[in-house]
Amino acid sequence: MGKKLLLEHDHVPGIQGYDVYRKNGGYASVEKAIKTMSPEALVEEVKKSGLRGRGGAGFPTGMKWSFLAKPEGVPRYLVCNADESEPGTFKDRYLMSRIPHILVEGMIASSFALGVNKAFIYIRGEYYYIVNILEKAIEEAYANGWLGTNILGTGYNLDLYVQVGAGAYICGEETALLESLEGKRGNPRIKPPFPAIAGLYGCPTVVNNVETLASVVPVINMGGDAYAQIGIGKSTGTKLISASGHINKPGVYEIEMGITVEDFIYSDEYCGGILNGKKLKAVVAGGSSVPVLPADKILNLANGEKRLMSYESLSDGGFGGGTMLGSGGFIVMDETTSIVENLFTFARFYHHESCGQCSPCREGTAWMEKILHKIVDGHGTMADIDLLWEIQAKIEGNTICPLGDAAAWPVASAIRHFRSEFEEYVSNPSGVKKNKHYDSVHNNVNV
Amino acid sequence: MAKVTIDGRSIEVPDGTTILQAARMIGPEVAPPTMCFYSKLKTSGGYCRTCLVEVTKGSEKDPRPMPKLVASCRTTVMDGMEVGNNSSPKVKEARKGVVEFLLLNHPLDCPICDQAGECHLQDLSYEHGSSKTRTDFERRTYNKIDIGEKIQLHMTRCILCYRCVKVANQITDGRVHGVMNRGDHSEISTYVEQAIDNDFSGNVIDVCPVGALTDKTFRFKSRVWFTKPMLANRSCDKCCGKVNLWYKGEEVLRVTGRKDQWGEVEEFICNTCRFDKKNTSDWTIEGPTPVDRHSVISANHYEVLTKPSVIHLNDIKPLPLKEGNKI
């Protein structure tokens, strides 16, 4: 069994409630942090731990914290990004609904480290039932003196609020999230200035993912150096992976970074192999926006070594031959899956979720969806495939926020690795439909 | 002060200047085109992505190039920055892509559009676009709506530059229109078909780079190149009163703000000046508006014809032949 830091007490009955959580060592990190450590020492500890943002970009958390501007007389804010909307990612939902207190605890410790007196959890609208769970946890934390004024008699004050979004993927982008939190239309802001300088209400703000803030708890408990021992290289600690698709045991797994991808897919501890003994075709390793990789490329690196579940190893080979760990939405596709139809689903999603601010993303995502629709319907031409390639190249990197990139990468990788399949859809559309190479009903015929 | 080099031409500009402003200071040859940026409106820019430039050297201190193309209208210069605009093939390629995206759902109904002739999108696509389209899908269309008594919105032509929203936010009181919906369904609209009723609302027409917002008192009256712009002023208690009058014959067809070299109005004008003062007697005429000779509006007007000089045949002498030169 791999080491578990976040889901260590997941199996304990009643861990959702305060009493059980406290008995199992909960809020020890807050005690340790507020009573014995200075904010600077805490930031230093997080830096030492090598903890990286778990929301997708993998930016070192300690570094992000140290960028926070600290002008006199201006409030600072901590915002927890719980707007987990990436298709294929559901780890934060699991964590928040099972162990809500670990997020509250992590946020208190982080707020203390950043000198924040008001913190927000921005949660996506579809997670309305988790709002109740979180609010109950926050209420319990207030009742037991972990939140409010004069926490643990140290004179430190903190208020924690939950804000519900209205169901927009784009609000997971940190500046769009801040706009939405301010009550405006959720459009990403143009950076710079970054939120660390001018964020919520124009004040310095740190926006962190749920899992990142929860990971601060073990970092403080065990110390930064000990945390850095776990994992491999610059990918320290553990990572929650949301495994879905054609696997025997889909679900949320906490892995120690550095296990091989092959292990993760085939071992009984994790995914337990491909459903019905079929062959692995492709994997989207980090949520729908990262490049899709065919079986041989996801299992092995270009130099023949096994690919590992870590930030570096997964992105080995660049965009041509690698992918990204992203948010950890691990989607496995077996041999019956149609990459073209899968891509169409993704493209439809990005078209629907584009905010419409900047032209390449607004028009490009819609255009790509239309072309893919045409190909899937059997009316495509070979020129459409090239056109699709060119559109994605014109979107990528030219937009305000990463949604444009997120829409472009799956298209680029699907064409790069599975061009023959697109050509089959174009040259022999009736054959594709008649032979039922691919189950089009999302492949859950046998589930 | 920061020294910035754009397409190989350097200039010293105050700190905090954007790349675009610096490029405009150097001259129109290196200035990137803009569709959404408007120097008179705060926080405008960054949406259309036509002004993308490549920063090949970040600054003197940190010479690393920027990894992506950046929107020049929203990126401030650093000392020693080197920028590629027209000289960068990456920028040209990206700009071509942006034009294609902007035209993707644009109806290209220029023959019946009042903006034709002074349309920024026309200029942009002529300079940076491709001559044919690669889409065969139906373009999105909307019904025309009247926002306010004198303004018509034809959303089909809109490129969502957000300028009119910024005008309503910053120039007028109580914005009643904005962007509705999301993605390519986004549209400029008023909340529950409210009318825009405001002394300065007419300025949304001037800032619109395309023919989405048009003056209902001018619609279908004339093509712009058949009208003559005249600088005129009157003392107005609401605005500066400095305008362009657009004449056709003796008749004033429309009144707009005065536009500068970059197509931006110099000062915003009020609705009284714009819609209600359409007699020559209301105005003090200053003289013809200088029009760029490349503009279609300059055609047939104000052309200063140089008299052909009288040539006497006797004065023409054969050019001296050099040895070895054959005719």
mmCIF file of N, CA, C and O in Angstrom, chain B residues 63-141:
data_model
loop_
_atom_site.group_PDB
_atom_site.id
_atom_site.type_symbol
_atom_site.label_atom_id
_atom_site.label_comp_id
_atom_site.label_asym_id
_atom_site.label_seq_id
_atom_site.Cartn_x
_atom_site.Cartn_y
_atom_site.Cartn_z
ATOM 1 N N PRO B 63 16.619 39.285 -20.174
ATOM 2 C CA PRO B 63 16.498 39.299 -21.636
ATOM 3 C C PRO B 63 15.716 38.127 -22.220
ATOM 4 O O PRO B 63 15.597 38.028 -23.431
ATOM 5 N N ARG B 64 15.163 37.275 -21.367
ATOM 6 C CA ARG B 64 14.446 36.126 -21.928
ATOM 7 C C ARG B 64 13.254 36.596 -22.767
ATOM 8 O O ARG B 64 12.576 37.556 -22.403
ATOM 9 N N PRO B 65 13.007 35.945 -23.886
ATOM 10 C CA PRO B 65 11.804 36.297 -24.652
ATOM 11 C C PRO B 65 10.554 35.827 -23.929
ATOM 12 O O PRO B 65 10.617 34.911 -23.114
ATOM 13 N N MET B 66 9.427 36.467 -24.214
ATOM 14 C CA MET B 66 8.177 36.012 -23.600
ATOM 15 C C MET B 66 7.700 34.758 -24.334
ATOM 16 O O MET B 66 7.787 34.679 -25.555
ATOM 17 N N PRO B 67 7.200 33.779 -23.589
ATOM 18 C CA PRO B 67 6.882 32.491 -24.212
ATOM 19 C C PRO B 67 5.744 32.542 -25.225
ATOM 20 O O PRO B 67 5.724 31.773 -26.166
ATOM 21 N N LYS B 68 4.804 33.444 -24.988
ATOM 22 C CA LYS B 68 3.668 33.530 -25.899
ATOM 23 C C LYS B 68 3.654 34.903 -26.539
ATOM 24 O O LYS B 68 4.290 35.834 -26.056
ATOM 25 N N LEU B 69 2.859 35.029 -27.592
ATOM 26 C CA LEU B 69 2.599 36.362 -28.124
ATOM 27 C C LEU B 69 1.777 37.115 -27.085
ATOM 28 O O LEU B 69 0.965 36.519 -26.382
ATOM 29 N N VAL B 70 2.007 38.413 -26.973
ATOM 30 C CA VAL B 70 1.276 39.175 -25.963
ATOM 31 C C VAL B 70 0.424 40.249 -26.637
ATOM 32 O O VAL B 70 0.734 40.712 -27.731
ATOM 33 N N ALA B 71 -0.661 40.611 -25.961
ATOM 34 C CA ALA B 71 -1.514 41.687 -26.460
ATOM 35 C C ALA B 71 -0.793 42.998 -26.198
ATOM 36 O O ALA B 71 -0.607 43.392 -25.048
ATOM 37 N N SER B 72 -0.392 43.698 -27.251
ATOM 38 C CA SER B 72 0.441 44.885 -27.058
ATOM 39 C C SER B 72 -0.320 46.001 -26.357
ATOM 40 O O SER B 72 0.260 46.839 -25.702
ATOM 41 N N CYS B 73 -1.662 45.988 -26.469
ATOM 42 C CA CYS B 73 -2.426 47.067 -25.852
ATOM 43 C C CYS B 73 -2.473 46.945 -24.336
ATOM 44 O O CYS B 73 -2.826 47.905 -23.659
ATOM 45 N N ARG B 74 -2.158 45.763 -23.801
ATOM 46 C CA ARG B 74 -2.260 45.590 -22.362
ATOM 47 C C ARG B 74 -0.930 45.222 -21.710
ATOM 48 O O ARG B 74 -0.881 44.927 -20.527
ATOM 49 N N THR B 75 0.134 45.245 -22.490
ATOM 50 C CA THR B 75 1.435 44.887 -21.930
ATOM 51 C C THR B 75 2.303 46.134 -21.864
ATOM 52 O O THR B 75 2.473 46.815 -22.880
ATOM 53 N N THR B 76 2.820 46.434 -20.679
ATOM 54 C CA THR B 76 3.630 47.641 -20.557
ATOM 55 C C THR B 76 5.075 47.347 -20.951
ATOM 56 O O THR B 76 5.540 46.217 -20.847
ATOM 57 N N VAL B 77 5.737 48.385 -21.400
ATOM 58 C CA VAL B 77 7.107 48.208 -21.868
ATOM 59 C C VAL B 77 8.068 48.100 -20.697
ATOM 60 O O VAL B 77 7.800 48.575 -19.600
ATOM 61 N N MET B 78 9.186 47.445 -20.933
ATOM 62 C CA MET B 78 10.274 47.381 -19.963
ATOM 63 C C MET B 78 11.505 47.971 -20.665
ATOM 64 O O MET B 78 11.578 47.956 -21.898
ATOM 65 N N ASP B 79 12.436 48.446 -19.858
ATOM 66 C CA ASP B 79 13.619 49.047 -20.458
ATOM 67 C C ASP B 79 14.403 47.983 -21.231
ATOM 68 O O ASP B 79 14.729 46.925 -20.702
ATOM 69 N N GLY B 80 14.685 48.274 -22.481
ATOM 70 C CA GLY B 80 15.473 47.359 -23.293
ATOM 71 C C GLY B 80 14.662 46.305 -24.010
ATOM 72 O O GLY B 80 15.219 45.388 -24.609
ATOM 73 N N MET B 81 13.342 46.454 -23.942
ATOM 74 C CA MET B 81 12.488 45.455 -24.580
ATOM 75 C C MET B 81 12.621 45.500 -26.102
ATOM 76 O O MET B 81 12.766 46.568 -26.688
ATOM 77 N N GLU B 82 12.604 44.337 -26.693
ATOM 78 C CA GLU B 82 12.608 44.272 -28.149
ATOM 79 C C GLU B 82 11.356 43.542 -28.611
ATOM 80 O O GLU B 82 11.063 42.459 -28.138
ATOM 81 N N VAL B 83 10.650 44.174 -29.533
ATOM 82 C CA VAL B 83 9.344 43.661 -29.949
ATOM 83 C C VAL B 83 9.317 43.456 -31.455
ATOM 84 O O VAL B 83 9.842 44.283 -32.198
ATOM 85 N N GLY B 84 8.764 42.365 -31.859
ATOM 86 C CA GLY B 84 8.566 42.140 -33.286
ATOM 87 C C GLY B 84 7.095 42.275 -33.626
ATOM 88 O O GLY B 84 6.262 41.605 -33.031
ATOM 89 N N ASN B 85 6.779 43.155 -34.547
ATOM 90 C CA ASN B 85 5.391 43.275 -34.968
ATOM 91 C C ASN B 85 5.270 42.814 -36.417
ATOM 92 O O ASN B 85 5.091 41.620 -36.668
ATOM 93 N N ASN B 86 5.407 43.736 -37.353
ATOM 94 C CA ASN B 86 5.292 43.328 -38.754
ATOM 95 C C ASN B 86 6.470 42.488 -39.210
ATOM 96 O O ASN B 86 6.381 41.777 -40.194
ATOM 97 N N SER B 87 7.587 42.578 -38.449
ATOM 98 C CA SER B 87 8.767 41.842 -38.864
ATOM 99 C C SER B 87 8.724 40.395 -38.388
ATOM 100 O O SER B 87 9.571 39.600 -38.740
ATOM 101 N N SER B 88 7.732 40.048 -37.553
ATOM 102 C CA SER B 88 7.725 38.702 -36.995
ATOM 103 C C SER B 88 6.751 37.806 -37.761
ATOM 104 O O SER B 88 5.552 38.077 -37.817
ATOM 105 N N PRO B 89 7.250 36.729 -38.345
ATOM 106 C CA PRO B 89 6.349 35.827 -39.069
ATOM 107 C C PRO B 89 5.309 35.180 -38.151
ATOM 108 O O PRO B 89 4.169 34.936 -38.568
ATOM 109 N N LYS B 90 5.702 34.956 -36.892
ATOM 110 C CA LYS B 90 4.761 34.366 -35.923
ATOM 111 C C LYS B 90 3.541 35.279 -35.725
ATOM 112 O O LYS B 90 2.400 34.828 -35.672
ATOM 113 N N VAL B 91 3.849 36.579 -35.605
ATOM 114 C CA VAL B 91 2.774 37.549 -35.391
ATOM 115 C C VAL B 91 1.863 37.613 -36.609
ATOM 116 O O VAL B 91 0.644 37.624 -36.498
ATOM 117 N N LYS B 92 2.491 37.619 -37.788
ATOM 118 C CA LYS B 92 1.693 37.714 -39.018
ATOM 119 C C LYS B 92 0.755 36.523 -39.123
ATOM 120 O O LYS B 92 -0.415 36.664 -39.501
ATOM 121 N N GLU B 93 1.271 35.365 -38.792
ATOM 122 C CA GLU B 93 0.473 34.141 -38.871
ATOM 123 C C GLU B 93 -0.686 34.197 -37.883
ATOM 124 O O GLU B 93 -1.835 33.922 -38.226
ATOM 125 N N ALA B 94 -0.362 34.616 -36.640
ATOM 126 C CA ALA B 94 -1.398 34.678 -35.609
ATOM 127 C C ALA B 94 -2.459 35.707 -35.983
ATOM 128 O O ALA B 94 -3.654 35.494 -35.783
ATOM 129 N N ARG B 95 -2.007 36.831 -36.538
ATOM 130 C CA ARG B 95 -2.947 37.904 -36.874
ATOM 131 C C ARG B 95 -3.886 37.471 -37.989
ATOM 132 O O ARG B 95 -5.068 37.778 -37.984
ATOM 133 N N LYS B 96 -3.314 36.712 -38.914
ATOM 134 C CA LYS B 96 -4.137 36.171 -39.998
ATOM 135 C C LYS B 96 -5.220 35.263 -39.411
ATOM 136 O O LYS B 96 -6.379 35.286 -39.842
ATOM 137 N N GLY B 97 -4.802 34.492 -38.406
ATOM 138 C CA GLY B 97 -5.760 33.608 -37.742
ATOM 139 C C GLY B 97 -6.851 34.402 -37.052
ATOM 140 O O GLY B 97 -8.033 34.066 -37.150
ATOM 141 N N VAL B 98 -6.458 35.474 -36.378
ATOM 142 C CA VAL B 98 -7.442 36.280 -35.653
ATOM 143 C C VAL B 98 -8.447 36.902 -36.621
ATOM 144 O O VAL B 98 -9.645 36.907 -36.379
ATOM 145 N N VAL B 99 -7.937 37.394 -37.750
ATOM 146 C CA VAL B 99 -8.839 37.986 -38.738
ATOM 147 C C VAL B 99 -9.824 36.935 -39.227
ATOM 148 O O VAL B 99 -11.019 37.200 -39.380
ATOM 149 N N GLU B 100 -9.307 35.734 -39.441
ATOM 150 C CA GLU B 100 -10.189 34.664 -39.904
ATOM 151 C C GLU B 100 -11.269 34.375 -38.855
ATOM 152 O O GLU B 100 -12.436 34.193 -39.193
ATOM 153 N N PHE B 101 -10.862 34.373 -37.588
ATOM 154 C CA PHE B 101 -11.841 34.126 -36.521
ATOM 155 C C PHE B 101 -12.878 35.254 -36.455
ATOM 156 O O PHE B 101 -14.062 35.008 -36.280
ATOM 157 N N LEU B 102 -12.406 36.485 -36.603
ATOM 158 C CA LEU B 102 -13.336 37.611 -36.522
ATOM 159 C C LEU B 102 -14.330 37.601 -37.680
ATOM 160 O O LEU B 102 -15.482 37.992 -37.535
ATOM 161 N N LEU B 103 -13.865 37.129 -38.842
ATOM 162 C CA LEU B 103 -14.742 37.137 -40.011
ATOM 163 C C LEU B 103 -15.599 35.877 -40.099
ATOM 164 O O LEU B 103 -16.480 35.789 -40.931
ATOM 165 N N LEU B 104 -15.319 34.934 -39.212
ATOM 166 C CA LEU B 104 -15.974 33.628 -39.304
ATOM 167 C C LEU B 104 -17.488 33.759 -39.274
ATOM 168 O O LEU B 104 -18.194 33.111 -40.036
ATOM 169 N N ASN B 105 -17.977 34.596 -38.382
ATOM 170 C CA ASN B 105 -19.421 34.758 -38.283
ATOM 171 C C ASN B 105 -19.878 36.144 -38.687
ATOM 172 O O ASN B 105 -21.014 36.522 -38.460
ATOM 173 N N HIS B 106 -18.966 36.901 -39.271
ATOM 174 C CA HIS B 106 -19.333 38.238 -39.726
ATOM 175 C C HIS B 106 -20.048 38.105 -41.059
ATOM 176 O O HIS B 106 -19.605 37.367 -41.921
ATOM 177 N N PRO B 107 -21.174 38.788 -41.245
ATOM 178 C CA PRO B 107 -21.972 38.531 -42.445
ATOM 179 C C PRO B 107 -21.332 39.017 -43.738
ATOM 180 O O PRO B 107 -21.717 38.587 -44.809
ATOM 181 N N LEU B 108 -20.340 39.910 -43.644
ATOM 182 C CA LEU B 108 -19.717 40.494 -44.842
ATOM 183 C C LEU B 108 -20.782 41.106 -45.760
ATOM 184 O O LEU B 108 -20.744 40.942 -46.965
ATOM 185 N N ASP B 109 -21.723 41.783 -45.124
ATOM 186 C CA ASP B 109 -22.766 42.444 -45.898
ATOM 187 C C ASP B 109 -22.396 43.896 -46.162
ATOM 188 O O ASP B 109 -23.231 44.793 -46.139
ATOM 189 N N CYS B 110 -21.111 44.114 -46.430
ATOM 190 C CA CYS B 110 -20.608 45.478 -46.627
ATOM 191 C C CYS B 110 -21.417 46.281 -47.642
ATOM 192 O O CYS B 110 -21.630 47.479 -47.446
ATOM 193 N N PRO B 111 -21.882 45.670 -48.733
ATOM 194 C CA PRO B 111 -22.643 46.489 -49.699
ATOM 195 C C PRO B 111 -23.898 47.125 -49.119
ATOM 196 O O PRO B 111 -24.383 48.114 -49.653
ATOM 197 N N ILE B 112 -24.436 46.574 -48.054
ATOM 198 C CA ILE B 112 -25.617 47.231 -47.476
ATOM 199 C C ILE B 112 -25.350 47.732 -46.063
ATOM 200 O O ILE B 112 -26.266 47.983 -45.303
ATOM 201 N N CYS B 113 -24.079 47.849 -45.705
ATOM 202 C CA CYS B 113 -23.741 48.264 -44.336
ATOM 203 C C CYS B 113 -23.329 49.726 -44.329
ATOM 204 O O CYS B 113 -22.533 50.160 -45.151
ATOM 205 N N ASP B 114 -23.873 50.458 -43.393
ATOM 206 C CA ASP B 114 -23.572 51.891 -43.311
ATOM 207 C C ASP B 114 -22.138 52.177 -42.918
ATOM 208 O O ASP B 114 -21.620 53.249 -43.155
ATOM 209 N N GLN B 115 -21.516 51.202 -42.260
ATOM 210 C CA GLN B 115 -20.152 51.411 -41.783
ATOM 211 C C GLN B 115 -19.140 51.273 -42.921
ATOM 212 O O GLN B 115 -18.033 51.751 -42.802
ATOM 213 N N ALA B 116 -19.532 50.632 -43.983
ATOM 214 C CA ALA B 116 -18.595 50.372 -45.076
ATOM 215 C C ALA B 116 -17.923 51.659 -45.511
ATOM 216 O O ALA B 116 -18.561 52.682 -45.687
ATOM 217 N N GLY B 117 -16.616 51.594 -45.658
ATOM 218 C CA GLY B 117 -15.880 52.792 -46.033
ATOM 219 C C GLY B 117 -15.155 53.388 -44.857
ATOM 220 O O GLY B 117 -14.122 54.017 -45.000
ATOM 221 N N GLU B 118 -15.700 53.181 -43.663
ATOM 222 C CA GLU B 118 -14.993 53.654 -42.468
ATOM 223 C C GLU B 118 -14.952 52.523 -41.440
ATOM 224 O O GLU B 118 -14.938 52.758 -40.251
ATOM 225 N N CYS B 119 -14.965 51.293 -41.920
ATOM 226 C CA CYS B 119 -15.053 50.133 -41.042
ATOM 227 C C CYS B 119 -13.651 49.612 -40.756
ATOM 228 O O CYS B 119 -12.865 49.362 -41.665
ATOM 229 N N HIS B 120 -13.356 49.436 -39.482
ATOM 230 C CA HIS B 120 -12.028 48.962 -39.112
ATOM 231 C C HIS B 120 -11.823 47.505 -39.512
ATOM 232 O O HIS B 120 -10.722 47.077 -39.795
ATOM 233 N N LEU B 121 -12.914 46.755 -39.479
ATOM 234 C CA LEU B 121 -12.793 45.346 -39.830
ATOM 235 C C LEU B 121 -12.483 45.187 -41.322
ATOM 236 O O LEU B 121 -11.727 44.313 -41.714
ATOM 237 N N GLN B 122 -13.047 46.088 -42.122
ATOM 238 C CA GLN B 122 -12.727 46.067 -43.557
ATOM 239 C C GLN B 122 -11.243 46.302 -43.771
ATOM 240 O O GLN B 122 -10.582 45.563 -44.491
ATOM 241 N N ASP B 123 -10.742 47.348 -43.111
ATOM 242 C CA ASP B 123 -9.321 47.667 -43.257
ATOM 243 C C ASP B 123 -8.471 46.495 -42.798
ATOM 244 O O ASP B 123 -7.513 46.101 -43.443
ATOM 245 N N LEU B 124 -8.852 45.952 -41.651
ATOM 246 C CA LEU B 124 -8.059 44.872 -41.051
ATOM 247 C C LEU B 124 -8.020 43.660 -41.969
ATOM 248 O O LEU B 124 -6.967 43.083 -42.222
ATOM 249 N N SER B 125 -9.181 43.286 -42.487
ATOM 250 C CA SER B 125 -9.194 42.073 -43.298
ATOM 251 C C SER B 125 -8.520 42.308 -44.641
ATOM 252 O O SER B 125 -7.946 41.407 -45.216
ATOM 253 N N TYR B 126 -8.578 43.553 -45.112
ATOM 254 C CA TYR B 126 -7.887 43.866 -46.363
ATOM 255 C C TYR B 126 -6.379 43.750 -46.175
ATOM 256 O O TYR B 126 -5.672 43.209 -47.006
ATOM 257 N N GLU B 127 -5.908 44.242 -45.031
ATOM 258 C CA GLU B 127 -4.467 44.253 -44.810
ATOM 259 C C GLU B 127 -3.927 42.912 -44.339
ATOM 260 O O GLU B 127 -2.839 42.508 -44.700
ATOM 261 N N HIS B 128 -4.663 42.246 -43.467
ATOM 262 C CA HIS B 128 -4.088 41.069 -42.821
ATOM 263 C C HIS B 128 -4.828 39.773 -43.097
ATOM 264 O O HIS B 128 -4.404 38.720 -42.664
ATOM 265 N N GLY B 129 -5.949 39.850 -43.765
ATOM 266 C CA GLY B 129 -6.749 38.643 -43.910
ATOM 267 C C GLY B 129 -6.462 37.881 -45.188
ATOM 268 O O GLY B 129 -5.603 38.241 -45.984
ATOM 269 N N SER B 130 -7.195 36.831 -45.352
ATOM 270 C CA SER B 130 -7.067 36.035 -46.550
ATOM 271 C C SER B 130 -8.240 36.367 -47.467
ATOM 272 O O SER B 130 -9.285 36.827 -47.021
ATOM 273 N N SER B 131 -8.059 36.127 -48.756
ATOM 274 C CA SER B 131 -9.107 36.578 -49.676
ATOM 275 C C SER B 131 -10.281 35.621 -49.736
ATOM 276 O O SER B 131 -11.306 35.934 -50.306
ATOM 277 N N LYS B 132 -10.130 34.431 -49.184
ATOM 278 C CA LYS B 132 -11.302 33.549 -49.198
ATOM 279 C C LYS B 132 -11.505 32.890 -47.839
ATOM 280 O O LYS B 132 -10.599 32.811 -47.027
ATOM 281 N N THR B 133 -12.697 32.416 -47.650
ATOM 282 C CA THR B 133 -13.037 31.833 -46.365
ATOM 283 C C THR B 133 -12.889 30.320 -46.416
ATOM 284 O O THR B 133 -12.970 29.724 -47.481
ATOM 285 N N ARG B 134 -12.655 29.729 -45.252
ATOM 286 C CA ARG B 134 -12.531 28.282 -45.213
ATOM 287 C C ARG B 134 -13.692 27.635 -44.483
ATOM 288 O O ARG B 134 -13.679 26.469 -44.190
ATOM 289 N N THR B 135 -14.678 28.436 -44.139
ATOM 290 C CA THR B 135 -15.815 27.847 -43.444
ATOM 291 C C THR B 135 -16.984 27.707 -44.407
ATOM 292 O O THR B 135 -17.203 28.566 -45.255
ATOM 293 N N ASP B 136 -17.703 26.622 -44.293
ATOM 294 C CA ASP B 136 -18.910 26.499 -45.107
ATOM 295 C C ASP B 136 -20.122 26.315 -44.207
ATOM 296 O O ASP B 136 -21.129 25.772 -44.603
ATOM 297 N N PHE B 137 -19.982 26.723 -42.958
ATOM 298 C CA PHE B 137 -21.111 26.605 -42.037
ATOM 299 C C PHE B 137 -21.947 27.880 -42.080
ATOM 300 O O PHE B 137 -21.455 28.943 -42.454
ATOM 301 N N GLU B 138 -23.176 27.713 -41.687
ATOM 302 C CA GLU B 138 -24.059 28.869 -41.640
ATOM 303 C C GLU B 138 -23.544 29.869 -40.608
ATOM 304 O O GLU B 138 -23.120 29.471 -39.525
ATOM 305 N N ARG B 139 -23.578 31.120 -40.958
ATOM 306 C CA ARG B 139 -23.126 32.121 -39.996
ATOM 307 C C ARG B 139 -24.231 32.438 -39.002
ATOM 308 O O ARG B 139 -25.404 32.316 -39.339
ATOM 309 N N ARG B 140 -23.824 32.847 -37.823
ATOM 310 C CA ARG B 140 -24.877 33.102 -36.835
ATOM 311 C C ARG B 140 -25.531 34.454 -37.121
ATOM 312 O O ARG B 140 -24.876 35.404 -37.527
ATOM 313 N N THR B 141 -26.801 34.490 -36.921
ATOM 314 C CA THR B 141 -27.533 35.722 -37.204
ATOM 315 C C THR B 141 -28.419 36.086 -36.017
ATOM 316 O O THR B 141 -28.780 35.230 -35.215
#
